[in-house]
mmCIF file of C-alpha atoms in Angstrom:
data_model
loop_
_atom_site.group_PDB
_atom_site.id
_atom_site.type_symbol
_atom_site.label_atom_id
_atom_site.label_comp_id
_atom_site.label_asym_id
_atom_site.label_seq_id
_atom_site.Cartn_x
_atom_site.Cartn_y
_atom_site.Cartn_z
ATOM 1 C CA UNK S 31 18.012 10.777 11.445
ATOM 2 C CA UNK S 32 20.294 13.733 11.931
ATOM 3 C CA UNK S 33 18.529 17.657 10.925
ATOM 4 C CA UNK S 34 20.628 17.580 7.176
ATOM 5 C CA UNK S 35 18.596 14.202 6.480
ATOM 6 C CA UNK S 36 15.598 15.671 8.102
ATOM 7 C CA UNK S 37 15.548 18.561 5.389
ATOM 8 C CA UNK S 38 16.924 16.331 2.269
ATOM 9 C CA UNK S 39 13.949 13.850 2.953
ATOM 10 C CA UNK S 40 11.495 15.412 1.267
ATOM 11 C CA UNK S 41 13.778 16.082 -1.579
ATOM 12 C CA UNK S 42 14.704 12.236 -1.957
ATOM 13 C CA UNK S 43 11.273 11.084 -1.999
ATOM 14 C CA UNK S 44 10.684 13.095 -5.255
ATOM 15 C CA UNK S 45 14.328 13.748 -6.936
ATOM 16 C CA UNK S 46 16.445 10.753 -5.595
ATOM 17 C CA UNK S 47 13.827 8.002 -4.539
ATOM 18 C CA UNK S 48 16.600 5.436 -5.168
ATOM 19 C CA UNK S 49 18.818 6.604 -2.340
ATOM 20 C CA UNK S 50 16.440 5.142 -0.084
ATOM 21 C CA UNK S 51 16.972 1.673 -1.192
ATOM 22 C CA UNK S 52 20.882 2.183 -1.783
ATOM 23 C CA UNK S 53 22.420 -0.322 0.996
ATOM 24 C CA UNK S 54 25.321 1.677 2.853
ATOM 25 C CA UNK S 55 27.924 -1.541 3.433
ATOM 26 C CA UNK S 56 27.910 -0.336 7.574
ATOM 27 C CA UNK S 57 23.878 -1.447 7.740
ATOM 28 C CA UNK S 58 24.839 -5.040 6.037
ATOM 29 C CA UNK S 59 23.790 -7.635 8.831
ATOM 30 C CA UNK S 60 27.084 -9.506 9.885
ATOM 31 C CA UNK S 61 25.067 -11.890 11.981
ATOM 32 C CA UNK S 62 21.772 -13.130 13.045
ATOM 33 C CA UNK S 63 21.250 -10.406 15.497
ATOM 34 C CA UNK S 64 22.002 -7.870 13.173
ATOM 35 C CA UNK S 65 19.505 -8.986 10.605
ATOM 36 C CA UNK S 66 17.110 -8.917 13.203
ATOM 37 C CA UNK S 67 18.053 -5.500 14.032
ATOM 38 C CA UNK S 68 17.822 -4.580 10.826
ATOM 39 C CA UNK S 69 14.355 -6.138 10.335
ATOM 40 C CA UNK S 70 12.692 -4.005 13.264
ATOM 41 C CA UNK S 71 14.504 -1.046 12.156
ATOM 42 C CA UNK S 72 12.705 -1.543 8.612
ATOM 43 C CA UNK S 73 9.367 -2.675 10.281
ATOM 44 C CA UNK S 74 9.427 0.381 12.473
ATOM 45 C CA UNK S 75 10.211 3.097 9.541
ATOM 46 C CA UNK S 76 7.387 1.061 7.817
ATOM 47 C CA UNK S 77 4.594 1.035 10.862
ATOM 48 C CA UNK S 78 5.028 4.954 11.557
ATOM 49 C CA UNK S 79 4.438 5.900 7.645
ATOM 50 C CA UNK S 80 1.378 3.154 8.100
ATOM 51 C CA UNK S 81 0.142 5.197 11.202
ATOM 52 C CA UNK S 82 0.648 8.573 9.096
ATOM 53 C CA UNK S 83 -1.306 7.419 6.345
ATOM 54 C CA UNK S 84 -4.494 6.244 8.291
ATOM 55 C CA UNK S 85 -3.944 7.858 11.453
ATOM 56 C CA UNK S 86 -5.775 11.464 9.060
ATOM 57 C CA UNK S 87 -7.870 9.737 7.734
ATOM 58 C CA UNK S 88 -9.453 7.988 11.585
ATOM 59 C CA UNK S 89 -9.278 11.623 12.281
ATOM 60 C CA UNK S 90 -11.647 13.046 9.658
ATOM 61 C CA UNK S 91 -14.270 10.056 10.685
ATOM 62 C CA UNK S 92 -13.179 7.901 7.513
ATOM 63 C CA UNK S 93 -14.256 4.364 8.664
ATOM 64 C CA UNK S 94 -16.192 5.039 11.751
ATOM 65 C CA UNK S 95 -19.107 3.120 12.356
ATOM 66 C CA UNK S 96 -21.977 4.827 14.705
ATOM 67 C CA UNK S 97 -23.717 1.413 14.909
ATOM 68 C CA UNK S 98 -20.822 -0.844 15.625
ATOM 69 C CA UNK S 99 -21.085 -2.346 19.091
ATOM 70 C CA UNK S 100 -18.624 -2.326 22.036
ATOM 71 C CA UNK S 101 -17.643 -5.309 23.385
ATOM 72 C CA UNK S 102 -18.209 -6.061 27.009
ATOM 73 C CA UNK S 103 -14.299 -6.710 27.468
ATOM 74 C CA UNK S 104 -13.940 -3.252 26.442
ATOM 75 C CA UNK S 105 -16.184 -1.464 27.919
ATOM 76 C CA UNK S 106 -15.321 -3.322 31.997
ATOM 77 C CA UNK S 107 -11.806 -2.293 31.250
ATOM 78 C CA UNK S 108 -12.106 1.460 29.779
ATOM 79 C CA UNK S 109 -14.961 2.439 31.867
ATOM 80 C CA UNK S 110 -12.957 2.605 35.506
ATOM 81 C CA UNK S 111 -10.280 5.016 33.625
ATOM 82 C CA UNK S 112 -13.427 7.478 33.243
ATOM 83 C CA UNK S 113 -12.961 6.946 29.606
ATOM 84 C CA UNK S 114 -15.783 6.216 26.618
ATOM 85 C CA UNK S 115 -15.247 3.019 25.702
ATOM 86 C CA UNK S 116 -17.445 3.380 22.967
ATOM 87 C CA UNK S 117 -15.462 6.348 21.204
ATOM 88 C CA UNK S 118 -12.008 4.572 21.764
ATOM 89 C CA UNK S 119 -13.422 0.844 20.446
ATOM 90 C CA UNK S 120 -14.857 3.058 16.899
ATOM 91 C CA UNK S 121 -11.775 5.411 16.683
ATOM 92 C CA UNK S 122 -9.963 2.178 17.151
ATOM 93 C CA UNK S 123 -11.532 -0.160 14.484
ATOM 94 C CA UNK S 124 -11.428 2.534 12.388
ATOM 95 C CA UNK S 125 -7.933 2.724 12.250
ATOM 96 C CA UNK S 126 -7.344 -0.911 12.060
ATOM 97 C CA UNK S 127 -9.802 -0.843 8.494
ATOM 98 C CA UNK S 128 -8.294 2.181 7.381
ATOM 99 C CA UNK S 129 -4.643 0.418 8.111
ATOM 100 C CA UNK S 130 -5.372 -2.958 6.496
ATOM 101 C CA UNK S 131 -5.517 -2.122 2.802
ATOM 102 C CA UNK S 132 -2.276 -0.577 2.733
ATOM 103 C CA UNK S 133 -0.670 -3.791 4.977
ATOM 104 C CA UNK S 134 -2.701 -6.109 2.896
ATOM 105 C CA UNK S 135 -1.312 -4.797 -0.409
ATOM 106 C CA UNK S 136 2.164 -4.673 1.319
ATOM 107 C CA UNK S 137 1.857 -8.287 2.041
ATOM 108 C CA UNK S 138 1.448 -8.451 -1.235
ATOM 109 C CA UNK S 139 4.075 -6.590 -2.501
ATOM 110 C CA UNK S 140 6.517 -8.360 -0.327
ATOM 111 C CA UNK S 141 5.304 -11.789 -1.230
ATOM 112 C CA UNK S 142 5.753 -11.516 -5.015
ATOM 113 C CA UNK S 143 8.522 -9.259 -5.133
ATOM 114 C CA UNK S 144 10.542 -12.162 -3.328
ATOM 115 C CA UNK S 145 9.277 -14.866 -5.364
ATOM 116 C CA UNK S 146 9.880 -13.299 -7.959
ATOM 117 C CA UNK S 147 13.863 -12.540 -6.809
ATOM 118 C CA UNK S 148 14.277 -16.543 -5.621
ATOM 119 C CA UNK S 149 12.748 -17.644 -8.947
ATOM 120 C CA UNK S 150 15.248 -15.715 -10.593
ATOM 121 C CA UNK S 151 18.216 -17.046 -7.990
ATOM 122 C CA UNK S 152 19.039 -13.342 -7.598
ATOM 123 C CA UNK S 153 17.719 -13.168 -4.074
ATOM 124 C CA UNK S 154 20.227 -12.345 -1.508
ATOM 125 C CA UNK S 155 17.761 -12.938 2.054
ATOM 126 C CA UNK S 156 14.456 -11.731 2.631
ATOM 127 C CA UNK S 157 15.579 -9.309 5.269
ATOM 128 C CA UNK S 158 17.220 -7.255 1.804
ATOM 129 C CA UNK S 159 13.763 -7.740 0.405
ATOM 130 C CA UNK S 160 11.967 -6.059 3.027
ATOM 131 C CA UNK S 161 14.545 -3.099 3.182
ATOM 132 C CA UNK S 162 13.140 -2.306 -0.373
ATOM 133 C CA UNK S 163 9.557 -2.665 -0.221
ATOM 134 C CA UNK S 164 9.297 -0.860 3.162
ATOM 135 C CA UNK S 165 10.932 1.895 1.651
ATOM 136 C CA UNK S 166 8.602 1.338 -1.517
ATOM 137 C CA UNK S 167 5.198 0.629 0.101
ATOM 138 C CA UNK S 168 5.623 2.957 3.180
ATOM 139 C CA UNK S 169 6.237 5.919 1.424
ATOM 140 C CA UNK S 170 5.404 5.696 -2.797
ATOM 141 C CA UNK S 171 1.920 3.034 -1.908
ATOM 142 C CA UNK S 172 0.732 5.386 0.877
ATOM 143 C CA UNK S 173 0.679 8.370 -1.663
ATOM 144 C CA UNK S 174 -1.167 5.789 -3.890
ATOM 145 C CA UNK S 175 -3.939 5.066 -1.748
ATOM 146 C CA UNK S 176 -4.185 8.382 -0.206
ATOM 147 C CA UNK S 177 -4.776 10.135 -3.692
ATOM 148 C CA UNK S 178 -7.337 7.299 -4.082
ATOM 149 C CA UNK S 179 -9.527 8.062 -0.667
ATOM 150 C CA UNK S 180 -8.906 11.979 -1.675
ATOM 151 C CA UNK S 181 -11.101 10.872 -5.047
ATOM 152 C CA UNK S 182 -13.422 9.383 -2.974
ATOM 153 C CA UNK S 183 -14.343 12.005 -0.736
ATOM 154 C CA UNK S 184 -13.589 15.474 -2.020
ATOM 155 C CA UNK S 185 -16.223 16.574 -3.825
ATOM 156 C CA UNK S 186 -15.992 18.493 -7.243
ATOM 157 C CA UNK S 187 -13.824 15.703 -8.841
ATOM 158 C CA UNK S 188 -16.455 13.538 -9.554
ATOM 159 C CA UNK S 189 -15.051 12.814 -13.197
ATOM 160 C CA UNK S 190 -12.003 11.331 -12.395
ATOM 161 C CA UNK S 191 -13.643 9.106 -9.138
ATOM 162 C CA UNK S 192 -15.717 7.829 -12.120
ATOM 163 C CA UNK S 193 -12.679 7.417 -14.449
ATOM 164 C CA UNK S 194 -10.768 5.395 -11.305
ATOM 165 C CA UNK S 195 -14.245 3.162 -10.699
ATOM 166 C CA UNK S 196 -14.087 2.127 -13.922
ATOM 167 C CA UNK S 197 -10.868 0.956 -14.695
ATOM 168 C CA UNK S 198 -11.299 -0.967 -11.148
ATOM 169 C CA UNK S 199 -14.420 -2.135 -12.478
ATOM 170 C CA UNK S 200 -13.053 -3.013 -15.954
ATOM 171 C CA UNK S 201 -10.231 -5.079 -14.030
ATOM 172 C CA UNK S 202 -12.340 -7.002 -11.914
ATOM 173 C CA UNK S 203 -14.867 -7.883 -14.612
ATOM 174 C CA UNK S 204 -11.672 -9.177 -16.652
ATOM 175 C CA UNK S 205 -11.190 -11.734 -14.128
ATOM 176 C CA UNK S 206 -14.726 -12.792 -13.331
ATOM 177 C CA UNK S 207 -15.241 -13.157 -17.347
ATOM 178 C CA UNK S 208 -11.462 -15.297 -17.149
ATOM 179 C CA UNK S 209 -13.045 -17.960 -14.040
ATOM 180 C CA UNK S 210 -16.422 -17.883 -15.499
ATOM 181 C CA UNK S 211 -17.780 -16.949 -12.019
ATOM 182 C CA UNK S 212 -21.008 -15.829 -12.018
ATOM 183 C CA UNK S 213 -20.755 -12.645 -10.013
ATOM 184 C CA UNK S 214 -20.599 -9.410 -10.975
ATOM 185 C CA UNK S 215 -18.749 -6.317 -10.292
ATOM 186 C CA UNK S 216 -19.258 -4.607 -6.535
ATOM 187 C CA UNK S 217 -19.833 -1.210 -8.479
ATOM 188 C CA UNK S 218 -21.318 -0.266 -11.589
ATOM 189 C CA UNK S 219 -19.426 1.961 -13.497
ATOM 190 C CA UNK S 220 -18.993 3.385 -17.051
ATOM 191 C CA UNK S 221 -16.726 5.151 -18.717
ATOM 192 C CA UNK S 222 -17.017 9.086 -18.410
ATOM 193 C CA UNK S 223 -16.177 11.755 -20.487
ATOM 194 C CA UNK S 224 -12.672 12.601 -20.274
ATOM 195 C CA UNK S 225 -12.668 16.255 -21.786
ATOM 196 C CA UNK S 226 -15.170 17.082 -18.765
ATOM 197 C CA UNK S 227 -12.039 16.544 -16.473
ATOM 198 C CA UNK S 228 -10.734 19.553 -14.354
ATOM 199 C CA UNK S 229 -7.176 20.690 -14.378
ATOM 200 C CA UNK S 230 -7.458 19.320 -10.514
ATOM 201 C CA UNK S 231 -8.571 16.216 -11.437
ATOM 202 C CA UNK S 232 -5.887 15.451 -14.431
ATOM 203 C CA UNK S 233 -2.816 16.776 -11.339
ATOM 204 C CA UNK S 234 -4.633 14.477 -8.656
ATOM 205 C CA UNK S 235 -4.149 11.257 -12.129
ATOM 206 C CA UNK S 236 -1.059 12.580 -11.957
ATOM 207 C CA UNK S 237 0.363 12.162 -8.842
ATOM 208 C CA UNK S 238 -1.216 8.851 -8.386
ATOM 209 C CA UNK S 239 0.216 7.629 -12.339
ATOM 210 C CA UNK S 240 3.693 9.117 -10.535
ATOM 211 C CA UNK S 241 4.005 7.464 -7.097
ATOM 212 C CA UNK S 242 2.428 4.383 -9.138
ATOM 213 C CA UNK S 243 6.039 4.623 -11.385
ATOM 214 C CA UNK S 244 7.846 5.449 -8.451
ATOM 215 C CA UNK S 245 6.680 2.386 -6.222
ATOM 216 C CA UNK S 246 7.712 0.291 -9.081
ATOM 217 C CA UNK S 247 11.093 2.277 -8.997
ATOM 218 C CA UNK S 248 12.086 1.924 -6.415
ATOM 219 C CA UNK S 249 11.697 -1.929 -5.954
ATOM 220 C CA UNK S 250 13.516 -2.538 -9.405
ATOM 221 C CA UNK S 251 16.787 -0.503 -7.902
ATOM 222 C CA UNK S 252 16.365 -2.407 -4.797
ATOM 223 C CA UNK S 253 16.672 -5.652 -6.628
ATOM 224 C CA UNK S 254 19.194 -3.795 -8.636
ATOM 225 C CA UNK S 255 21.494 -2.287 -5.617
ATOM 226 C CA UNK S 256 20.434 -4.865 -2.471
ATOM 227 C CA UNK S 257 20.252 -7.885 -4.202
ATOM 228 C CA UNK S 258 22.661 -7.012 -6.936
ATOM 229 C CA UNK S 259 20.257 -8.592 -9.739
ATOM 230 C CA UNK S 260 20.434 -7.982 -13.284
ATOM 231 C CA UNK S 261 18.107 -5.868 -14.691
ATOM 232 C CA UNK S 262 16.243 -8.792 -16.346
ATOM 233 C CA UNK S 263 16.146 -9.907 -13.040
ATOM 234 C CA UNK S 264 15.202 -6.623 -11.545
ATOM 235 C CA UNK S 265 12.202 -6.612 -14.594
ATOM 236 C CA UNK S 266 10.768 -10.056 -13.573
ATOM 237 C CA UNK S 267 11.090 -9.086 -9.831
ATOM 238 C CA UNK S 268 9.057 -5.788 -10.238
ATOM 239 C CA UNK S 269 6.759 -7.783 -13.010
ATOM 240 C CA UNK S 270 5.595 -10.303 -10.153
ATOM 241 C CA UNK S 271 4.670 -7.426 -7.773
ATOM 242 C CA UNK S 272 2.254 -6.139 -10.689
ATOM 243 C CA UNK S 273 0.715 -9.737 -10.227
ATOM 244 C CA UNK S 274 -0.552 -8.882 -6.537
ATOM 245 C CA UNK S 275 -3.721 -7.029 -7.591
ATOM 246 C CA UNK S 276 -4.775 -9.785 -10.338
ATOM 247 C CA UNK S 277 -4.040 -12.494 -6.637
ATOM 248 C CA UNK S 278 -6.216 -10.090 -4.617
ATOM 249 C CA UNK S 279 -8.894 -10.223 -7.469
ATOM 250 C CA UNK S 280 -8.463 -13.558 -8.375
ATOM 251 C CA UNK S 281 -8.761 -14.777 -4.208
ATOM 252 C CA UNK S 282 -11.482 -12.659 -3.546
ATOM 253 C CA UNK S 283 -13.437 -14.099 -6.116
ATOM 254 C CA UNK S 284 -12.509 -17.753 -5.250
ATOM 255 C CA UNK S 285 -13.692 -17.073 -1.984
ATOM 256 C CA UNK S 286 -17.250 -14.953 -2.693
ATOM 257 C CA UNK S 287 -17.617 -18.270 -5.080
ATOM 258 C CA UNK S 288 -16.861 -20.678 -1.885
ATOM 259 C CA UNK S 289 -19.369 -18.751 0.451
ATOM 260 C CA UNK S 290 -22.083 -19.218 -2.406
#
């Protein structure tokens, strides 16, 4: 990335998200090799934003666990380098935790976006897929969940933590009521009082309702540009990634029903 890209960057992610999923004909895989070239190039743009999203928050102690045990293997291999084993096993299962929502819902994102592409016959590889949800997830989903953990921790904006809680809890409760499962939400929560909302609070909604419509975005001009859908086709693509949290839901209560 050259200094001119370095300084437009920020710029794109706001004004022109689209121009990262715009496919310049010189980066089209000509072979097998190239694809795979491709693929690590994506996976690699995709892993740092990953390590810049929970690397902060292993930082500030989100995650770590003073009673979690080190394992022996650990601990006979860290403790001739003069190092704690014990502060390098928490730091590092911390960032694994803090790391595996954001994969986990990129998973997702990937899974259904494609479906929904080759159910639509618009789908051009899967290697075109992943150029736009890396793009999408890496950048638009990590502001997503890192507006969510800054609810969760700063204090002062308790209204709107409340507000989030119960719209999650609202969402899950639709799906237990949908299975008949008889389970109930992880967190009770009710609706608060909206007018008691802080300016802060309604710009911290804000940015998360925005990089929410960017994520989306940005995947419909990828199926748009890479895959050179239709916009139907672009519409049914981006509707089946809004299916991933309703599968998340719907397999974590399938499997708190199986463990029963």
């Amino acid at each position: 990335m050259t200094g001119k890209q370095i300084v437009r960057w920020p710029v794109n992610v706001v004004f022109r998200p689209s121009s990262f999923v715009n496919l310049d004909p010189d980066q089209e895989a000509a072979n097998t090799l190239d694809a795979l070239t491709s693929a690590v190039r994506l996976l690699g743009f995709y892993f740092v934003n990953l390590l810049l999203y929970a690397l902060p928050l292993t930082l500030a102690g989100f995650g770590i666990r003073d009673g979690a045990a080190t394992p022996h293997v650990v601990t006979s291999v860290l403790s001739p380098l003069g190092v704690d084993p014990h502060t390098v096993w928490q730091f590092s299962s911390a960032l694994v935790t803090n790391s595996a929502f954001l994969l986990l819902a990129t998973i997702l994102t990937f899974g259904t976006f494609h479906v929904g592409l080759i159910l639509t016959r618009s789908s051009k590889g899967a290697i075109r897929s992943l150029h736009a949800v890396s793009y999408s997830s890496g950048i638009y989903l990590a502001v997503m969940f890192s507006t969510v953990v800054y609810l969760s921790t700063e204090s002062g904006l308790a209204v709107a933590e409340e507000f989030l809680l119960w719209l999650q809890t609202s969402f899950i409760q639709f799906f237990i009521d949908l299975v008949g499962a008889d389970l109930v939400p992880p967190v009770e929560a009710s609706r608060p009082e909206l007018a008691a909302m802080t300016t802060l609070e309604q710009a911290v909604l804000t940015v998360l309702l925005l990089s929410a419509v960017y994520f989306l975005y940005v995947l419909y001009v990828g199926a748009r540009t890479v895959h050179d859908a239709t916009r139907f086709e672009a519409l049914v693509a981006t509707g089946f990634v809004l299916l991933s949290p309703a599968l998340y839901v719907l397999g974590t209560i399938y499997l708190t029903m199986g463990a029963l």
